[in-house]
């Protein structure tokens, strides 16, 4: 009998302990549900979720530009263009510049200057003066010989060198940047010559940021500026070319 009573007491104690454990567990769960959630990303309807920051040892993804960009953009803070001049921002090559009235960008396929520049052309641009209305089908070299001014703006990978034309090496200090320059003349066939019907000022501008969407071969790329004019260009025309070149602002 004593063993039966002991067994009953043990069973009752076990039941009481089990009930107590269940009650404590329920209380803990209830308390947890009332606590405020820890800080973390919250997705809201219509919100944009940005890509996570890359680890410190990885390079952030490079932005790309689709569609086109306006040929004239608002002047950013800290930049001043001459009165009446316009500002152009190249988000692929990461530079801006100022240009005077009557000038504009052209692909040589339409009579008027472009209102917007296709993104696919931002690595190779032609900024023209004394050129509009342009006559599609005309040769740019012929137009330069009759007074047109052409500033070509190209991406220049570090590995590219010129064997037949002058290599910019003369230093020009522009603000906090050092431009490298040289002058080249061309004959009537458009070939480099000691004298000719066309003169070009070549300038290498260091870029502060790798061109957007560029592969590894564009790491350290620079901006090559070729300002073309006829040898008999006026002092005012040459001065305008230099003003445009000196206004280039890498960012």
GROMACS .gro file of N, CA, C and O in nm, residues 128-227:
model
  400
  128UNK      N    1   3.047   7.138  -8.228
  128UNK     CA    2   3.078   7.219  -8.346
  128UNK      C    3   3.042   7.366  -8.327
  128UNK      O    4   2.943   7.400  -8.261
  129UNK      N    5   3.124   7.451  -8.389
  129UNK     CA    6   3.097   7.594  -8.396
  129UNK      C    7   3.108   7.642  -8.540
  129UNK      O    8   3.179   7.583  -8.621
  130UNK      N    9   3.036   7.746  -8.573
  130UNK     CA   10   3.031   7.798  -8.711
  130UNK      C   11   2.989   7.687  -8.808
  130UNK      O   12   3.039   7.680  -8.921
  131UNK      N   13   2.896   7.602  -8.764
  131UNK     CA   14   2.865   7.483  -8.845
  131UNK      C   15   2.718   7.466  -8.881
  131UNK      O   16   2.686   7.383  -8.967
  132UNK      N   17   2.629   7.539  -8.817
  132UNK     CA   18   2.486   7.514  -8.837
  132UNK      C   19   2.421   7.626  -8.919
  132UNK      O   20   2.454   7.743  -8.902
  133UNK      N   21   2.330   7.588  -9.010
  133UNK     CA   22   2.283   7.451  -9.032
  133UNK      C   23   2.387   7.364  -9.103
  133UNK      O   24   2.454   7.409  -9.196
  134UNK      N   25   2.400   7.241  -9.053
  134UNK     CA   26   2.493   7.145  -9.113
  134UNK      C   27   2.430   7.084  -9.238
  134UNK      O   28   2.309   7.068  -9.245
  135UNK      N   29   2.514   7.051  -9.334
  135UNK     CA   30   2.468   6.989  -9.458
  135UNK      C   31   2.504   6.841  -9.456
  135UNK      O   32   2.621   6.806  -9.479
  136UNK      N   33   2.407   6.754  -9.422
  136UNK     CA   34   2.437   6.610  -9.417
  136UNK      C   35   2.501   6.563  -9.548
  136UNK      O   36   2.458   6.599  -9.656
  137UNK      N   37   2.605   6.485  -9.534
  137UNK     CA   38   2.679   6.436  -9.650
  137UNK      C   39   2.808   6.513  -9.672
  137UNK      O   40   2.898   6.465  -9.742
  138UNK      N   41   2.819   6.632  -9.613
  138UNK     CA   42   2.942   6.709  -9.626
  138UNK      C   43   3.052   6.644  -9.542
  138UNK      O   44   3.026   6.578  -9.441
  139UNK      N   45   3.177   6.664  -9.582
  139UNK     CA   46   3.290   6.608  -9.509
  139UNK      C   47   3.337   6.707  -9.403
  139UNK      O   48   3.358   6.825  -9.432
  140UNK      N   49   3.351   6.661  -9.277
  140UNK     CA   50   3.394   6.753  -9.170
  140UNK      C   51   3.524   6.825  -9.201
  140UNK      O   52   3.538   6.944  -9.172
  141UNK      N   53   3.623   6.755  -9.261
  141UNK     CA   54   3.750   6.821  -9.291
  141UNK      C   55   3.729   6.937  -9.389
  141UNK      O   56   3.791   7.042  -9.376
  142UNK      N   57   3.643   6.917  -9.488
  142UNK     CA   58   3.615   7.024  -9.583
  142UNK      C   59   3.549   7.143  -9.514
  142UNK      O   60   3.579   7.259  -9.544
  143UNK      N   61   3.458   7.113  -9.420
  143UNK     CA   62   3.390   7.220  -9.347
  143UNK      C   63   3.487   7.297  -9.259
  143UNK      O   64   3.476   7.419  -9.244
  144UNK      N   65   3.584   7.227  -9.201
  144UNK     CA   66   3.683   7.295  -9.117
  144UNK      C   67   3.767   7.390  -9.201
  144UNK      O   68   3.799   7.502  -9.160
  145UNK      N   69   3.802   7.348  -9.321
  145UNK     CA   70   3.884   7.433  -9.409
  145UNK      C   71   3.812   7.562  -9.448
  145UNK      O   72   3.876   7.660  -9.485
  146UNK      N   73   3.679   7.561  -9.438
  146UNK     CA   74   3.603   7.682  -9.473
  146UNK      C   75   3.556   7.759  -9.350
  146UNK      O   76   3.474   7.850  -9.362
  147UNK      N   77   3.604   7.719  -9.230
  147UNK     CA   78   3.575   7.800  -9.111
  147UNK      C   79   3.507   7.729  -8.996
  147UNK      O   80   3.490   7.788  -8.889
  148UNK      N   81   3.464   7.604  -9.013
  148UNK     CA   82   3.400   7.535  -8.901
  148UNK      C   83   3.503   7.503  -8.793
  148UNK      O   84   3.621   7.479  -8.822
  149UNK      N   85   3.459   7.502  -8.669
  149UNK     CA   86   3.542   7.462  -8.556
  149UNK      C   87   3.485   7.333  -8.498
  149UNK      O   88   3.364   7.319  -8.481
  150UNK      N   89   3.572   7.237  -8.470
  150UNK     CA   90   3.528   7.105  -8.425
  150UNK      C   91   3.609   7.065  -8.303
  150UNK      O   92   3.732   7.063  -8.306
  151UNK      N   93   3.538   7.033  -8.194
  151UNK     CA   94   3.603   6.979  -8.075
  151UNK      C   95   3.554   6.836  -8.057
  151UNK      O   96   3.436   6.813  -8.029
  152UNK      N   97   3.646   6.742  -8.074
  152UNK     CA   98   3.611   6.600  -8.057
  152UNK      C   99   3.650   6.558  -7.917
  152UNK      O  100   3.758   6.592  -7.866
  153UNK      N  101   3.562   6.482  -7.852
  153UNK     CA  102   3.583   6.436  -7.714
  153UNK      C  103   3.572   6.284  -7.710
  153UNK      O  104   3.464   6.229  -7.731
  154UNK      N  105   3.685   6.218  -7.684
  154UNK     CA  106   3.691   6.071  -7.691
  154UNK      C  107   3.743   6.011  -7.561
  154UNK      O  108   3.826   6.072  -7.492
  155UNK      N  109   3.698   5.888  -7.534
  155UNK     CA  110   3.759   5.812  -7.426
  155UNK      C  111   3.894   5.761  -7.475
  155UNK      O  112   3.909   5.720  -7.590
  156UNK      N  113   3.995   5.768  -7.388
  156UNK     CA  114   4.131   5.725  -7.425
  156UNK      C  115   4.182   5.625  -7.323
  156UNK      O  116   4.227   5.664  -7.214
  157UNK      N  117   4.176   5.494  -7.355
  157UNK     CA  118   4.232   5.394  -7.263
  157UNK      C  119   4.381   5.418  -7.241
  157UNK      O  120   4.451   5.472  -7.328
  158UNK      N  121   4.431   5.378  -7.126
  158UNK     CA  122   4.571   5.402  -7.093
  158UNK      C  123   4.666   5.330  -7.187
  158UNK      O  124   4.780   5.373  -7.206
  159UNK      N  125   4.619   5.221  -7.250
  159UNK     CA  126   4.707   5.142  -7.336
  159UNK      C  127   4.721   5.199  -7.477
  159UNK      O  128   4.805   5.153  -7.555
  160UNK      N  129   4.638   5.299  -7.512
  160UNK     CA  130   4.638   5.351  -7.650
  160UNK      C  131   4.746   5.457  -7.667
  160UNK      O  132   4.758   5.550  -7.588
  161UNK      N  133   4.825   5.441  -7.770
  161UNK     CA  134   4.928   5.538  -7.807
  161UNK      C  135   4.920   5.567  -7.956
  161UNK      O  136   4.873   5.485  -8.034
  162UNK      N  137   4.964   5.686  -7.997
  162UNK     CA  138   4.962   5.725  -8.138
  162UNK      C  139   5.104   5.720  -8.194
  162UNK      O  140   5.196   5.776  -8.136
  163UNK      N  141   5.120   5.650  -8.306
  163UNK     CA  142   5.251   5.639  -8.369
  163UNK      C  143   5.270   5.737  -8.483
  163UNK      O  144   5.383   5.765  -8.522
  164UNK      N  145   5.160   5.787  -8.541
  164UNK     CA  146   5.171   5.873  -8.658
  164UNK      C  147   5.136   6.018  -8.628
  164UNK      O  148   5.160   6.104  -8.711
  165UNK      N  149   5.078   6.046  -8.512
  165UNK     CA  150   5.041   6.182  -8.477
  165UNK      C  151   5.114   6.224  -8.351
  165UNK      O  152   5.176   6.143  -8.282
  166UNK      N  153   5.106   6.352  -8.321
  166UNK     CA  154   5.176   6.402  -8.203
  166UNK      C  155   5.118   6.341  -8.076
  166UNK      O  156   4.997   6.312  -8.067
  167UNK      N  157   5.204   6.317  -7.980
  167UNK     CA  158   5.163   6.261  -7.851
  167UNK      C  159   5.162   6.374  -7.749
  167UNK      O  160   5.266   6.434  -7.721
  168UNK      N  161   5.044   6.409  -7.692
  168UNK     CA  162   5.040   6.521  -7.596
  168UNK      C  163   5.139   6.501  -7.482
  168UNK      O  164   5.136   6.398  -7.413
  169UNK      N  165   5.228   6.597  -7.465
  169UNK     CA  166   5.330   6.587  -7.360
  169UNK      C  167   5.357   6.721  -7.291
  169UNK      O  168   5.410   6.724  -7.180
  170UNK      N  169   5.320   6.832  -7.357
  170UNK     CA  170   5.342   6.964  -7.298
  170UNK      C  171   5.238   6.987  -7.189
  170UNK      O  172   5.118   6.976  -7.212
  171UNK      N  173   5.284   7.022  -7.069
  171UNK     CA  174   5.193   7.036  -6.956
  171UNK      C  175   5.128   7.174  -6.953
  171UNK      O  176   5.193   7.276  -6.976
  172UNK      N  177   4.998   7.173  -6.927
  172UNK     CA  178   4.921   7.296  -6.907
  172UNK      C  179   4.845   7.281  -6.775
  172UNK      O  180   4.769   7.185  -6.758
  173UNK      N  181   4.870   7.370  -6.680
  173UNK     CA  182   4.801   7.364  -6.552
  173UNK      C  183   4.667   7.434  -6.564
  173UNK      O  184   4.661   7.553  -6.597
  174UNK      N  185   4.559   7.362  -6.540
  174UNK     CA  186   4.424   7.417  -6.545
  174UNK      C  187   4.357   7.390  -6.410
  174UNK      O  188   4.318   7.276  -6.382
  175UNK      N  189   4.349   7.492  -6.328
  175UNK     CA  190   4.295   7.472  -6.194
  175UNK      C  191   4.386   7.378  -6.116
  175UNK      O  192   4.506   7.402  -6.102
  176UNK      N  193   4.328   7.268  -6.067
  176UNK     CA  194   4.405   7.169  -5.992
  176UNK      C  195   4.450   7.053  -6.081
  176UNK      O  196   4.510   6.958  -6.032
  177UNK      N  197   4.420   7.062  -6.211
  177UNK     CA  198   4.452   6.953  -6.302
  177UNK      C  199   4.568   6.989  -6.393
  177UNK      O  200   4.595   7.106  -6.420
  178UNK      N  201   4.637   6.886  -6.441
  178UNK     CA  202   4.744   6.903  -6.538
  178UNK      C  203   4.702   6.841  -6.670
  178UNK      O  204   4.683   6.719  -6.679
  179UNK      N  205   4.683   6.925  -6.772
  179UNK     CA  206   4.650   6.878  -6.906
  179UNK      C  207   4.780   6.858  -6.983
  179UNK      O  208   4.877   6.931  -6.966
  180UNK      N  209   4.782   6.757  -7.070
  180UNK     CA  210   4.894   6.736  -7.161
  180UNK      C  211   4.849   6.776  -7.302
  180UNK      O  212   4.741   6.737  -7.346
  181UNK      N  213   4.931   6.853  -7.374
  181UNK     CA  214   4.890   6.907  -7.502
  181UNK      C  215   4.997   6.887  -7.609
  181UNK      O  216   5.115   6.866  -7.579
  182UNK      N  217   4.954   6.897  -7.734
  182UNK     CA  218   5.043   6.905  -7.849
  182UNK      C  219   4.962   6.958  -7.967
  182UNK      O  220   4.839   6.960  -7.962
  183UNK      N  221   5.030   7.002  -8.072
  183UNK     CA  222   4.962   7.052  -8.192
  183UNK      C  223   5.001   6.969  -8.313
  183UNK      O  224   5.116   6.928  -8.326
  184UNK      N  225   4.905   6.943  -8.398
  184UNK     CA  226   4.924   6.861  -8.517
  184UNK      C  227   4.861   6.930  -8.637
  184UNK      O  228   4.753   6.989  -8.625
  185UNK      N  229   4.925   6.922  -8.753
  185UNK     CA  230   4.866   6.972  -8.876
  185UNK      C  231   4.840   6.857  -8.972
  185UNK      O  232   4.905   6.752  -8.964
  186UNK      N  233   4.742   6.878  -9.062
  186UNK     CA  234   4.703   6.773  -9.156
  186UNK      C  235   4.698   6.832  -9.297
  186UNK      O  236   4.668   6.950  -9.316
  187UNK      N  237   4.726   6.745  -9.394
  187UNK     CA  238   4.719   6.790  -9.534
  187UNK      C  239   4.576   6.777  -9.586
  187UNK      O  240   4.483   6.744  -9.511
  188UNK      N  241   4.559   6.802  -9.715
  188UNK     CA  242   4.425   6.799  -9.774
  188UNK      C  243   4.360   6.661  -9.767
  188UNK      O  244   4.237   6.649  -9.774
  189UNK      N  245   4.441   6.557  -9.756
  189UNK     CA  246   4.387   6.421  -9.747
  189UNK      C  247   4.355   6.383  -9.603
  189UNK      O  248   4.307   6.271  -9.577
  190UNK      N  249   4.381   6.472  -9.510
  190UNK     CA  250   4.353   6.443  -9.370
  190UNK      C  251   4.463   6.364  -9.302
  190UNK      O  252   4.441   6.308  -9.195
  191UNK      N  253   4.583   6.361  -9.361
  191UNK     CA  254   4.695   6.288  -9.304
  191UNK      C  255   4.788   6.383  -9.230
  191UNK      O  256   4.802   6.501  -9.268
  192UNK      N  257   4.853   6.336  -9.124
  192UNK     CA  258   4.947   6.422  -9.050
  192UNK      C  259   5.054   6.479  -9.142
  192UNK      O  260   5.107   6.410  -9.229
  193UNK      N  261   5.084   6.607  -9.123
  193UNK     CA  262   5.179   6.675  -9.210
  193UNK      C  263   5.245   6.788  -9.133
  193UNK      O  264   5.191   6.837  -9.033
  194UNK      N  265   5.364   6.828  -9.177
  194UNK     CA  266   5.433   6.940  -9.112
  194UNK      C  267   5.362   7.072  -9.140
  194UNK      O  268   5.378   7.170  -9.067
  195UNK      N  269   5.286   7.078  -9.248
  195UNK     CA  270   5.205   7.195  -9.280
  195UNK      C  271   5.082   7.146  -9.357
  195UNK      O  272   5.087   7.041  -9.421
  196UNK      N  273   4.973   7.218  -9.347
  196UNK     CA  274   4.854   7.171  -9.415
  196UNK      C  275   4.736   7.263  -9.397
  196UNK      O  276   4.748   7.372  -9.340
  197UNK      N  277   4.620   7.213  -9.440
  197UNK     CA  278   4.499   7.295  -9.441
  197UNK      C  279   4.420   7.284  -9.312
  197UNK      O  280   4.315   7.347  -9.300
  198UNK      N  281   4.469   7.206  -9.219
  198UNK     CA  282   4.392   7.187  -9.095
  198UNK      C  283   4.488   7.176  -8.978
  198UNK      O  284   4.594   7.113  -8.988
  199UNK      N  285   4.452   7.239  -8.867
  199UNK     CA  286   4.534   7.236  -8.746
  199UNK      C  287   4.452   7.177  -8.632
  199UNK      O  288   4.332   7.204  -8.619
  200UNK      N  289   4.518   7.096  -8.550
  200UNK     CA  290   4.449   7.033  -8.437
  200UNK      C  291   4.529   7.052  -8.309
  200UNK      O  292   4.651   7.030  -8.307
  201UNK      N  293   4.462   7.095  -8.206
  201UNK     CA  294   4.519   7.099  -8.072
  201UNK      C  295   4.470   6.974  -8.000
  201UNK      O  296   4.350   6.953  -7.986
  202UNK      N  297   4.562   6.891  -7.956
  202UNK     CA  298   4.526   6.767  -7.885
  202UNK      C  299   4.556   6.785  -7.737
  202UNK      O  300   4.664   6.829  -7.698
  203UNK      N  301   4.458   6.749  -7.655
  203UNK     CA  302   4.470   6.767  -7.510
  203UNK      C  303   4.425   6.638  -7.441
  203UNK      O  304   4.321   6.582  -7.474
  204UNK      N  305   4.504   6.592  -7.346
  204UNK     CA  306   4.466   6.478  -7.263
  204UNK      C  307   4.425   6.530  -7.125
  204UNK      O  308   4.504   6.598  -7.058
  205UNK      N  309   4.302   6.499  -7.086
  205UNK     CA  310   4.248   6.544  -6.957
  205UNK      C  311   4.234   6.422  -6.866
  205UNK      O  312   4.167   6.325  -6.903
  206UNK      N  313   4.294   6.425  -6.748
  206UNK     CA  314   4.277   6.311  -6.655
  206UNK      C  315   4.135   6.305  -6.602
  206UNK      O  316   4.077   6.408  -6.567
  207UNK      N  317   4.077   6.185  -6.600
  207UNK     CA  318   3.943   6.166  -6.544
  207UNK      C  319   3.955   6.121  -6.399
  207UNK      O  320   4.046   6.046  -6.364
  208UNK      N  321   3.861   6.164  -6.318
  208UNK     CA  322   3.863   6.127  -6.177
  208UNK      C  323   3.788   5.998  -6.150
  208UNK      O  324   3.808   5.934  -6.047
  209UNK      N  325   3.699   5.961  -6.243
  209UNK     CA  326   3.616   5.841  -6.225
  209UNK      C  327   3.619   5.760  -6.354
  209UNK      O  328   3.614   5.815  -6.463
  210UNK      N  329   3.627   5.627  -6.339
  210UNK     CA  330   3.625   5.541  -6.457
  210UNK      C  331   3.494   5.557  -6.532
  210UNK      O  332   3.387   5.567  -6.471
  211UNK      N  333   3.498   5.561  -6.666
  211UNK     CA  334   3.374   5.573  -6.745
  211UNK      C  335   3.271   5.468  -6.704
  211UNK      O  336   3.305   5.352  -6.679
  212UNK      N  337   3.145   5.510  -6.695
  212UNK     CA  338   3.037   5.422  -6.651
  212UNK      C  339   3.020   5.306  -6.748
  212UNK      O  340   3.022   5.324  -6.870
  213UNK      N  341   3.003   5.187  -6.693
  213UNK     CA  342   2.981   5.069  -6.776
  213UNK      C  343   3.106   5.020  -6.843
  213UNK      O  344   3.103   4.925  -6.921
  214UNK      N  345   3.220   5.084  -6.816
  214UNK     CA  346   3.344   5.043  -6.881
  214UNK      C  347   3.399   4.915  -6.823
  214UNK      O  348   3.383   4.885  -6.704
  215UNK      N  349   3.465   4.836  -6.904
  215UNK     CA  350   3.527   4.713  -6.857
  215UNK      C  351   3.664   4.746  -6.797
  215UNK      O  352   3.703   4.862  -6.786
  216UNK      N  353   3.738   4.643  -6.761
  216UNK     CA  354   3.866   4.664  -6.696
  216UNK      C  355   3.965   4.743  -6.778
  216UNK      O  356   4.053   4.811  -6.723
  217UNK      N  357   3.952   4.737  -6.912
  217UNK     CA  358   4.048   4.808  -6.996
  217UNK      C  359   4.029   4.959  -6.991
  217UNK      O  360   4.111   5.033  -7.045
  218UNK      N  361   3.920   5.008  -6.928
  218UNK     CA  362   3.898   5.152  -6.915
  218UNK      C  363   3.939   5.204  -6.777
  218UNK      O  364   3.920   5.321  -6.748
  219UNK      N  365   3.995   5.116  -6.696
  219UNK     CA  366   4.045   5.162  -6.567
  219UNK      C  367   4.162   5.258  -6.591
  219UNK      O  368   4.258   5.225  -6.661
  220UNK      N  369   4.152   5.377  -6.536
  220UNK     CA  370   4.255   5.478  -6.560
  220UNK      C  371   4.242   5.550  -6.691
  220UNK      O  372   4.334   5.623  -6.732
  221UNK      N  373   4.130   5.530  -6.762
  221UNK     CA  374   4.110   5.597  -6.891
  221UNK      C  375   4.109   5.748  -6.875
  221UNK      O  376   4.078   5.802  -6.768
  222UNK      N  377   4.143   5.818  -6.983
  222UNK     CA  378   4.148   5.963  -6.984
  222UNK      C  379   4.056   6.017  -7.093
  222UNK      O  380   4.004   5.941  -7.174
  223UNK      N  381   4.040   6.147  -7.094
  223UNK     CA  382   3.960   6.213  -7.197
  223UNK      C  383   4.055   6.274  -7.299
  223UNK      O  384   4.142   6.354  -7.264
  224UNK      N  385   4.040   6.236  -7.426
  224UNK     CA  386   4.120   6.295  -7.534
  224UNK      C  387   4.035   6.401  -7.603
  224UNK      O  388   3.927   6.372  -7.655
  225UNK      N  389   4.085   6.523  -7.605
  225UNK     CA  390   4.017   6.636  -7.669
  225UNK      C  391   4.098   6.676  -7.792
  225UNK      O  392   4.219   6.699  -7.782
  226UNK      N  393   4.032   6.682  -7.908
  226UNK     CA  394   4.098   6.726  -8.031
  226UNK      C  395   4.021   6.846  -8.083
  226UNK      O  396   3.908   6.834  -8.130
  227UNK      N  397   4.082   6.964  -8.072
  227UNK     CA  398   4.019   7.088  -8.118
  227UNK      C  399   4.074   7.122  -8.256
  227UNK      O  400   4.192   7.157  -8.269
   0.00000   0.00000   0.00000
